[in-house]
Each structure stands twice: as structure tokens, then as C-alpha cells.
Amino acid sequence: MTIGFCVKKRRRAVSAALAEEFSKLPVANASDCMSRMFAGGSRLRPIHDPNGVLAGPALTVRARPGDNLMLHHALDIAEPGDVIVVDAGGDLTTATMGEIMVGIAQRNKVAGIIIYGAIRDAEEINRMKFPVYAAGVTHRGPYKDGPGEINTAIAIEGMVIEPGDLIIADGDGVLSIPYDEVETVLAATKKKFAAEQEEIARIAARTDDRSWVLNTLNARGCEFE
């Protein structure tokens, strides 16, 4: 099979049930439970108005910057609930997709699209209420020549994404959870979320304990006047 220009089969994917569980939890909580060591980079921002958490299995695309041939094919083969994740090299000079392709994604019941690159038709996409994350916006449109890859491992600013890994995203950004770790991270994230809700309740009731701040300053040798 040609390296750099191929379409592979996805061998596995996280279940819709697990994705649904993560859609109820903040991305930041999951990130904390992964030791805060994984992220899609601060450049990936929602083009839509985020309302809840995007969650679904990754359909990965490696695209030549400025070209969207492989993304077009990904739209045609995506399964309902998939999150299409495109490594377009982070290039912001040429858009990878726009309003028309988002319309195709909506029709095919794709859960959302992540573009490590630029999009166009930003206002129209925002009005469509479809989850799109991108690194930038430009009016200049793409070419459709290839090459590229579908369902191979990609990386976005150090975050490796394998086909079928769980993608979650909200207003804080994008996170990929490895397929084999999803259930472990889910259990830890639920525990983290519950603990934060308890802390928020204590803050509202003025029963929270802030002594740890001064204790940490003293333990680290902070000097006070």
C-alpha cells in the first residue's frame, strides 16, 4: 500500500455508549485524569457556539496542506457518530473545508469535524450549529488533488490520534483518549467531576478549606513581610 496516499479500514472504534458517557463530562476533567499531559493544542478553537461536549470515535485524515480530497472521501465513508479529525499540517493560508462540506457531514450524521488547519464560511458554519474545531479561518479555498491518508495514526501538536480513539471537545479544546484507556479514564473522570461538584457546593456554603494555600507557600519557603 502506498505510503502517503491510501485509505485503510478502521479496525476498531469506541462504542456509542462510551461516547455518550463522556458527553456529560467536562473535557478539562478528563484532561486532569490524564495527568494534564495530552492536548490538541490551544490553536484548535470551536468555530460553532459550543453547547455541551462533542464525543465520538476518530476517523482520521492526513491531508496535504491546502488540499481536501481525502476529507471529501472521509465524509463519504464516515459512520454516524464519527468525529472526523484532519491533520492538515496546521496550515492557515488555505481553507480545508467550508459550508458545503459541513452540510454533507450533517446529512451523513457525522458528530463533528476537527481541522488542524483553516476553514472558511465561518459565519455560515456557526449558524448551522454543527461542531467544527479549527486552527484558523481564511477565505481562500482548497484544491482537490491529494495525496493523503485515511485511518492512519496522526498527531496534532504532539497529541497522537489512532483511528477509533475517543475524541472529546468542548469550549476548552480537543482531547483524544486512546481506545484501550477509555473505560479507565471514564471512571476517573466521573470521580473527578463529582469531587469538583462537591467543592463548588462547599464554596457556595462558605465551608471550603483554603488552608492548603498558606501551607503550600510555607512548605516551599515563601517569605512574607
mmCIF file of C-alpha atoms in Angstrom:
data_model
loop_
_atom_site.group_PDB
_atom_site.id
_atom_site.type_symbol
_atom_site.label_atom_id
_atom_site.label_comp_id
_atom_site.label_asym_id
_atom_site.label_seq_id
_atom_site.Cartn_x
_atom_site.Cartn_y
_atom_site.Cartn_z
ATOM 1 C CA MET A 1 0.000 0.000 0.000
ATOM 2 C CA THR A 2 1.321 3.430 -0.952
ATOM 3 C CA ILE A 3 2.675 5.415 1.974
ATOM 4 C CA GLY A 4 1.150 8.877 1.979
ATOM 5 C CA PHE A 5 -1.738 8.121 -0.382
ATOM 6 C CA CYS A 6 -4.024 5.391 0.931
ATOM 7 C CA VAL A 7 -7.348 4.583 2.544
ATOM 8 C CA LYS A 8 -7.244 1.943 5.260
ATOM 9 C CA LYS A 9 -10.003 0.174 7.121
ATOM 10 C CA ARG A 10 -10.653 1.173 10.708
ATOM 11 C CA ARG A 11 -10.169 -1.949 12.785
ATOM 12 C CA ARG A 12 -11.881 -0.793 15.972
ATOM 13 C CA ALA A 13 -13.756 2.175 17.427
ATOM 14 C CA VAL A 14 -15.049 3.209 20.838
ATOM 15 C CA SER A 15 -18.721 2.477 21.339
ATOM 16 C CA ALA A 16 -21.523 4.996 21.088
ATOM 17 C CA ALA A 17 -22.413 4.180 24.705
ATOM 18 C CA LEU A 18 -18.976 5.210 25.986
ATOM 19 C CA ALA A 19 -19.014 8.355 23.852
ATOM 20 C CA GLU A 20 -22.396 9.240 25.340
ATOM 21 C CA GLU A 21 -20.990 8.907 28.870
ATOM 22 C CA PHE A 22 -18.194 11.370 28.054
ATOM 23 C CA SER A 23 -20.654 13.831 26.516
ATOM 24 C CA LYS A 24 -21.878 14.501 30.076
ATOM 25 C CA LEU A 25 -18.430 15.358 31.451
ATOM 26 C CA PRO A 26 -16.124 18.389 31.007
ATOM 27 C CA VAL A 27 -13.075 17.881 28.809
ATOM 28 C CA ALA A 28 -10.957 19.576 31.485
ATOM 29 C CA ASN A 29 -11.841 16.833 33.982
ATOM 30 C CA ALA A 30 -10.764 14.122 31.556
ATOM 31 C CA SER A 31 -7.564 16.047 30.836
ATOM 32 C CA ASP A 32 -6.783 16.225 34.558
ATOM 33 C CA CYS A 33 -7.266 12.452 34.792
ATOM 34 C CA MET A 34 -4.685 12.004 32.021
ATOM 35 C CA SER A 35 -2.092 13.886 34.110
ATOM 36 C CA ARG A 36 -2.614 17.051 32.016
ATOM 37 C CA MET A 37 -0.095 15.695 29.518
ATOM 38 C CA PHE A 38 -2.283 15.437 26.405
ATOM 39 C CA ALA A 39 -3.957 18.164 24.356
ATOM 40 C CA GLY A 40 -4.714 19.095 20.786
ATOM 41 C CA GLY A 41 -3.114 22.488 21.275
ATOM 42 C CA SER A 42 -4.630 25.853 22.047
ATOM 43 C CA ARG A 43 -4.933 26.675 18.334
ATOM 44 C CA LEU A 44 -7.900 24.346 17.930
ATOM 45 C CA ARG A 45 -10.909 26.508 18.744
ATOM 46 C CA PRO A 46 -14.641 25.984 18.179
ATOM 47 C CA ILE A 47 -15.999 27.706 15.075
ATOM 48 C CA HIS A 48 -19.542 26.950 16.257
ATOM 49 C CA ASP A 49 -21.037 28.066 19.562
ATOM 50 C CA PRO A 50 -20.177 25.060 21.735
ATOM 51 C CA ASN A 51 -23.161 23.694 23.601
ATOM 52 C CA GLY A 52 -22.093 20.614 25.510
ATOM 53 C CA VAL A 53 -19.358 18.118 24.737
ATOM 54 C CA LEU A 54 -18.573 16.637 21.321
ATOM 55 C CA ALA A 55 -17.722 12.953 21.739
ATOM 56 C CA GLY A 56 -17.206 10.142 19.249
ATOM 57 C CA PRO A 57 -14.715 7.737 17.665
ATOM 58 C CA ALA A 58 -11.997 9.239 15.488
ATOM 59 C CA LEU A 59 -11.992 8.819 11.730
ATOM 60 C CA THR A 60 -8.504 10.117 10.987
ATOM 61 C CA VAL A 61 -7.400 12.016 7.886
ATOM 62 C CA ARG A 62 -3.925 13.158 6.933
ATOM 63 C CA ALA A 63 -4.289 15.862 4.280
ATOM 64 C CA ARG A 64 -1.763 17.773 2.238
ATOM 65 C CA PRO A 65 -1.968 21.396 3.405
ATOM 66 C CA GLY A 66 -4.374 23.266 1.142
ATOM 67 C CA ASP A 67 -5.998 20.100 -0.251
ATOM 68 C CA ASN A 68 -9.220 18.392 0.822
ATOM 69 C CA LEU A 69 -9.601 15.380 -1.491
ATOM 70 C CA MET A 70 -9.139 12.913 1.363
ATOM 71 C CA LEU A 71 -11.559 14.784 3.612
ATOM 72 C CA HIS A 72 -14.192 14.536 0.882
ATOM 73 C CA HIS A 73 -13.744 10.759 0.827
ATOM 74 C CA ALA A 74 -13.819 10.613 4.610
ATOM 75 C CA LEU A 75 -17.206 12.331 4.553
ATOM 76 C CA ASP A 76 -18.491 9.645 2.191
ATOM 77 C CA ILE A 77 -17.331 6.694 4.309
ATOM 78 C CA ALA A 78 -17.899 8.113 7.802
ATOM 79 C CA GLU A 79 -20.289 6.242 10.057
ATOM 80 C CA PRO A 80 -22.962 8.079 12.061
ATOM 81 C CA GLY A 81 -21.433 9.445 15.258
ATOM 82 C CA ASP A 82 -17.870 9.610 13.926
ATOM 83 C CA VAL A 83 -15.651 12.587 14.631
ATOM 84 C CA ILE A 84 -13.527 13.303 11.560
ATOM 85 C CA VAL A 85 -10.094 14.516 12.650
ATOM 86 C CA VAL A 86 -7.927 16.096 9.964
ATOM 87 C CA ASP A 87 -4.210 16.758 10.252
ATOM 88 C CA ALA A 88 -3.813 19.445 7.608
ATOM 89 C CA GLY A 89 -0.376 20.428 8.844
ATOM 90 C CA GLY A 90 -1.646 23.433 10.788
ATOM 91 C CA ASP A 91 -1.581 25.500 7.595
ATOM 92 C CA LEU A 92 -3.748 28.620 7.809
ATOM 93 C CA THR A 93 -3.186 30.048 4.327
ATOM 94 C CA THR A 94 -5.812 27.856 2.615
ATOM 95 C CA ALA A 95 -9.107 26.527 3.957
ATOM 96 C CA THR A 96 -9.605 22.777 4.186
ATOM 97 C CA MET A 97 -13.406 22.961 4.098
ATOM 98 C CA GLY A 98 -16.415 25.241 4.260
ATOM 99 C CA GLU A 99 -20.195 25.387 4.454
ATOM 100 C CA ILE A 100 -20.923 22.823 1.722
ATOM 101 C CA MET A 101 -18.826 20.097 3.309
ATOM 102 C CA VAL A 102 -20.376 20.768 6.707
ATOM 103 C CA GLY A 103 -23.756 20.252 5.074
ATOM 104 C CA ILE A 104 -22.617 16.848 3.818
ATOM 105 C CA ALA A 105 -21.348 15.965 7.295
ATOM 106 C CA GLN A 106 -24.675 16.909 8.853
ATOM 107 C CA ARG A 107 -26.608 14.872 6.306
ATOM 108 C CA ASN A 108 -24.411 11.837 6.980
ATOM 109 C CA LYS A 109 -24.863 12.235 10.762
ATOM 110 C CA VAL A 110 -21.191 12.861 11.479
ATOM 111 C CA ALA A 111 -20.817 14.034 15.084
ATOM 112 C CA GLY A 112 -18.248 16.730 14.353
ATOM 113 C CA ILE A 113 -15.090 17.724 12.489
ATOM 114 C CA ILE A 114 -11.681 18.716 13.855
ATOM 115 C CA ILE A 115 -9.358 20.520 11.416
ATOM 116 C CA TYR A 116 -5.720 21.153 12.298
ATOM 117 C CA GLY A 117 -5.713 23.847 9.656
ATOM 118 C CA ALA A 118 -8.139 26.503 8.448
ATOM 119 C CA ILE A 119 -11.789 26.572 7.403
ATOM 120 C CA ARG A 120 -13.903 29.141 5.572
ATOM 121 C CA ASP A 121 -17.575 30.190 5.639
ATOM 122 C CA ALA A 122 -17.174 30.646 9.391
ATOM 123 C CA GLU A 123 -20.378 32.629 9.894
ATOM 124 C CA GLU A 124 -22.459 30.121 7.964
ATOM 125 C CA ILE A 125 -20.926 27.209 9.882
ATOM 126 C CA ASN A 126 -21.676 28.949 13.151
ATOM 127 C CA ARG A 127 -25.320 29.323 12.152
ATOM 128 C CA MET A 128 -25.504 25.637 11.193
ATOM 129 C CA LYS A 129 -24.876 24.641 14.836
ATOM 130 C CA PHE A 130 -22.574 21.811 13.748
ATOM 131 C CA PRO A 131 -19.462 21.103 15.868
ATOM 132 C CA VAL A 132 -16.367 22.293 13.994
ATOM 133 C CA TYR A 133 -12.973 22.975 15.574
ATOM 134 C CA ALA A 134 -10.178 24.555 13.564
ATOM 135 C CA ALA A 135 -6.909 26.419 13.971
ATOM 136 C CA GLY A 136 -7.966 29.397 11.856
ATOM 137 C CA VAL A 137 -10.200 30.939 9.204
ATOM 138 C CA THR A 138 -9.432 32.156 5.680
ATOM 139 C CA HIS A 139 -11.489 32.862 2.566
ATOM 140 C CA ARG A 140 -9.023 31.146 0.231
ATOM 141 C CA GLY A 141 -10.394 27.772 -0.867
ATOM 142 C CA PRO A 142 -8.727 24.356 -1.178
ATOM 143 C CA TYR A 143 -7.571 22.125 -4.025
ATOM 144 C CA LYS A 144 -8.708 18.551 -4.595
ATOM 145 C CA ASP A 145 -5.691 16.603 -5.828
ATOM 146 C CA GLY A 146 -4.353 14.635 -2.830
ATOM 147 C CA PRO A 147 -2.306 12.871 -1.670
ATOM 148 C CA GLY A 148 -3.259 11.950 1.877
ATOM 149 C CA GLU A 149 -4.255 9.107 4.160
ATOM 150 C CA ILE A 150 -7.400 7.903 5.913
ATOM 151 C CA ASN A 151 -7.410 5.737 9.044
ATOM 152 C CA THR A 152 -3.725 6.011 9.857
ATOM 153 C CA ALA A 153 -2.184 7.455 13.006
ATOM 154 C CA ILE A 154 -1.942 11.238 13.016
ATOM 155 C CA ALA A 155 -0.608 13.788 15.505
ATOM 156 C CA ILE A 156 -1.765 17.286 16.354
ATOM 157 C CA GLU A 157 0.766 19.304 18.343
ATOM 158 C CA GLY A 158 2.081 16.153 19.995
ATOM 159 C CA MET A 159 -1.287 14.507 20.650
ATOM 160 C CA VAL A 160 -1.302 11.186 18.812
ATOM 161 C CA ILE A 161 -4.668 10.025 17.466
ATOM 162 C CA GLU A 162 -5.259 6.472 16.303
ATOM 163 C CA PRO A 163 -8.317 5.524 14.240
ATOM 164 C CA GLY A 164 -11.149 4.664 16.628
ATOM 165 C CA ASP A 165 -9.740 6.546 19.619
ATOM 166 C CA LEU A 166 -12.257 8.646 21.514
ATOM 167 C CA ILE A 167 -12.328 12.338 20.625
ATOM 168 C CA ILE A 168 -13.912 14.757 23.088
ATOM 169 C CA ALA A 169 -14.122 18.520 22.706
ATOM 170 C CA ASP A 170 -15.867 21.488 24.284
ATOM 171 C CA GLY A 171 -15.171 25.190 24.769
ATOM 172 C CA ASP A 172 -11.832 24.353 26.393
ATOM 173 C CA GLY A 173 -10.477 22.481 23.369
ATOM 174 C CA VAL A 174 -9.906 18.988 21.996
ATOM 175 C CA LEU A 175 -8.657 15.804 23.668
ATOM 176 C CA SER A 176 -8.021 12.299 22.324
ATOM 177 C CA ILE A 177 -8.335 9.328 24.660
ATOM 178 C CA PRO A 178 -6.624 6.105 23.499
ATOM 179 C CA TYR A 179 -9.025 3.270 22.718
ATOM 180 C CA ASP A 180 -7.579 0.934 25.355
ATOM 181 C CA GLU A 181 -7.740 3.605 28.092
ATOM 182 C CA VAL A 182 -11.270 4.924 27.571
ATOM 183 C CA GLU A 183 -13.009 2.990 30.349
ATOM 184 C CA THR A 184 -10.228 3.759 32.850
ATOM 185 C CA VAL A 185 -10.312 7.462 32.030
ATOM 186 C CA LEU A 186 -14.115 7.471 32.186
ATOM 187 C CA ALA A 187 -14.170 6.093 35.726
ATOM 188 C CA ALA A 188 -11.541 8.594 36.865
ATOM 189 C CA THR A 189 -13.307 11.488 35.128
ATOM 190 C CA LYS A 190 -16.626 10.699 36.786
ATOM 191 C CA LYS A 191 -14.875 10.674 40.168
ATOM 192 C CA LYS A 192 -13.124 13.969 39.403
ATOM 193 C CA PHE A 193 -16.374 15.600 38.265
ATOM 194 C CA ALA A 194 -18.206 14.511 41.408
ATOM 195 C CA ALA A 195 -15.414 15.858 43.630
ATOM 196 C CA GLU A 196 -15.488 19.227 41.841
ATOM 197 C CA GLN A 197 -19.255 19.479 42.252
ATOM 198 C CA GLU A 198 -18.840 18.870 45.975
ATOM 199 C CA GLU A 199 -16.166 21.578 46.161
ATOM 200 C CA ILE A 200 -18.395 24.046 44.317
ATOM 201 C CA ALA A 201 -21.159 23.330 46.836
ATOM 202 C CA ARG A 202 -18.759 23.950 49.730
ATOM 203 C CA ILE A 203 -17.673 27.262 48.197
ATOM 204 C CA ALA A 204 -21.281 28.382 47.917
ATOM 205 C CA ALA A 205 -21.886 27.370 51.554
ATOM 206 C CA ARG A 206 -18.634 29.054 52.712
ATOM 207 C CA THR A 207 -17.422 25.788 54.196
ATOM 208 C CA ASP A 208 -14.441 25.261 51.883
ATOM 209 C CA ASP A 209 -10.981 24.833 53.377
ATOM 210 C CA ARG A 210 -8.348 27.176 51.909
ATOM 211 C CA SER A 211 -5.595 26.363 54.407
ATOM 212 C CA TRP A 212 -3.711 24.368 51.776
ATOM 213 C CA VAL A 213 -2.641 27.599 50.050
ATOM 214 C CA LEU A 214 -0.764 29.020 53.027
ATOM 215 C CA ASN A 215 0.546 25.576 53.955
ATOM 216 C CA THR A 216 1.999 25.129 50.478
ATOM 217 C CA LEU A 217 3.592 28.594 50.494
ATOM 218 C CA ASN A 218 5.239 27.869 53.849
ATOM 219 C CA ALA A 219 6.386 24.413 52.776
ATOM 220 C CA ARG A 220 8.008 25.873 49.677
ATOM 221 C CA GLY A 221 9.877 28.564 51.591
ATOM 222 C CA CYS A 222 7.897 31.653 50.656
ATOM 223 C CA GLU A 223 8.940 34.713 52.688
ATOM 224 C CA PHE A 224 6.301 37.150 53.988
ATOM 225 C CA GLU A 225 6.753 40.722 55.182
#
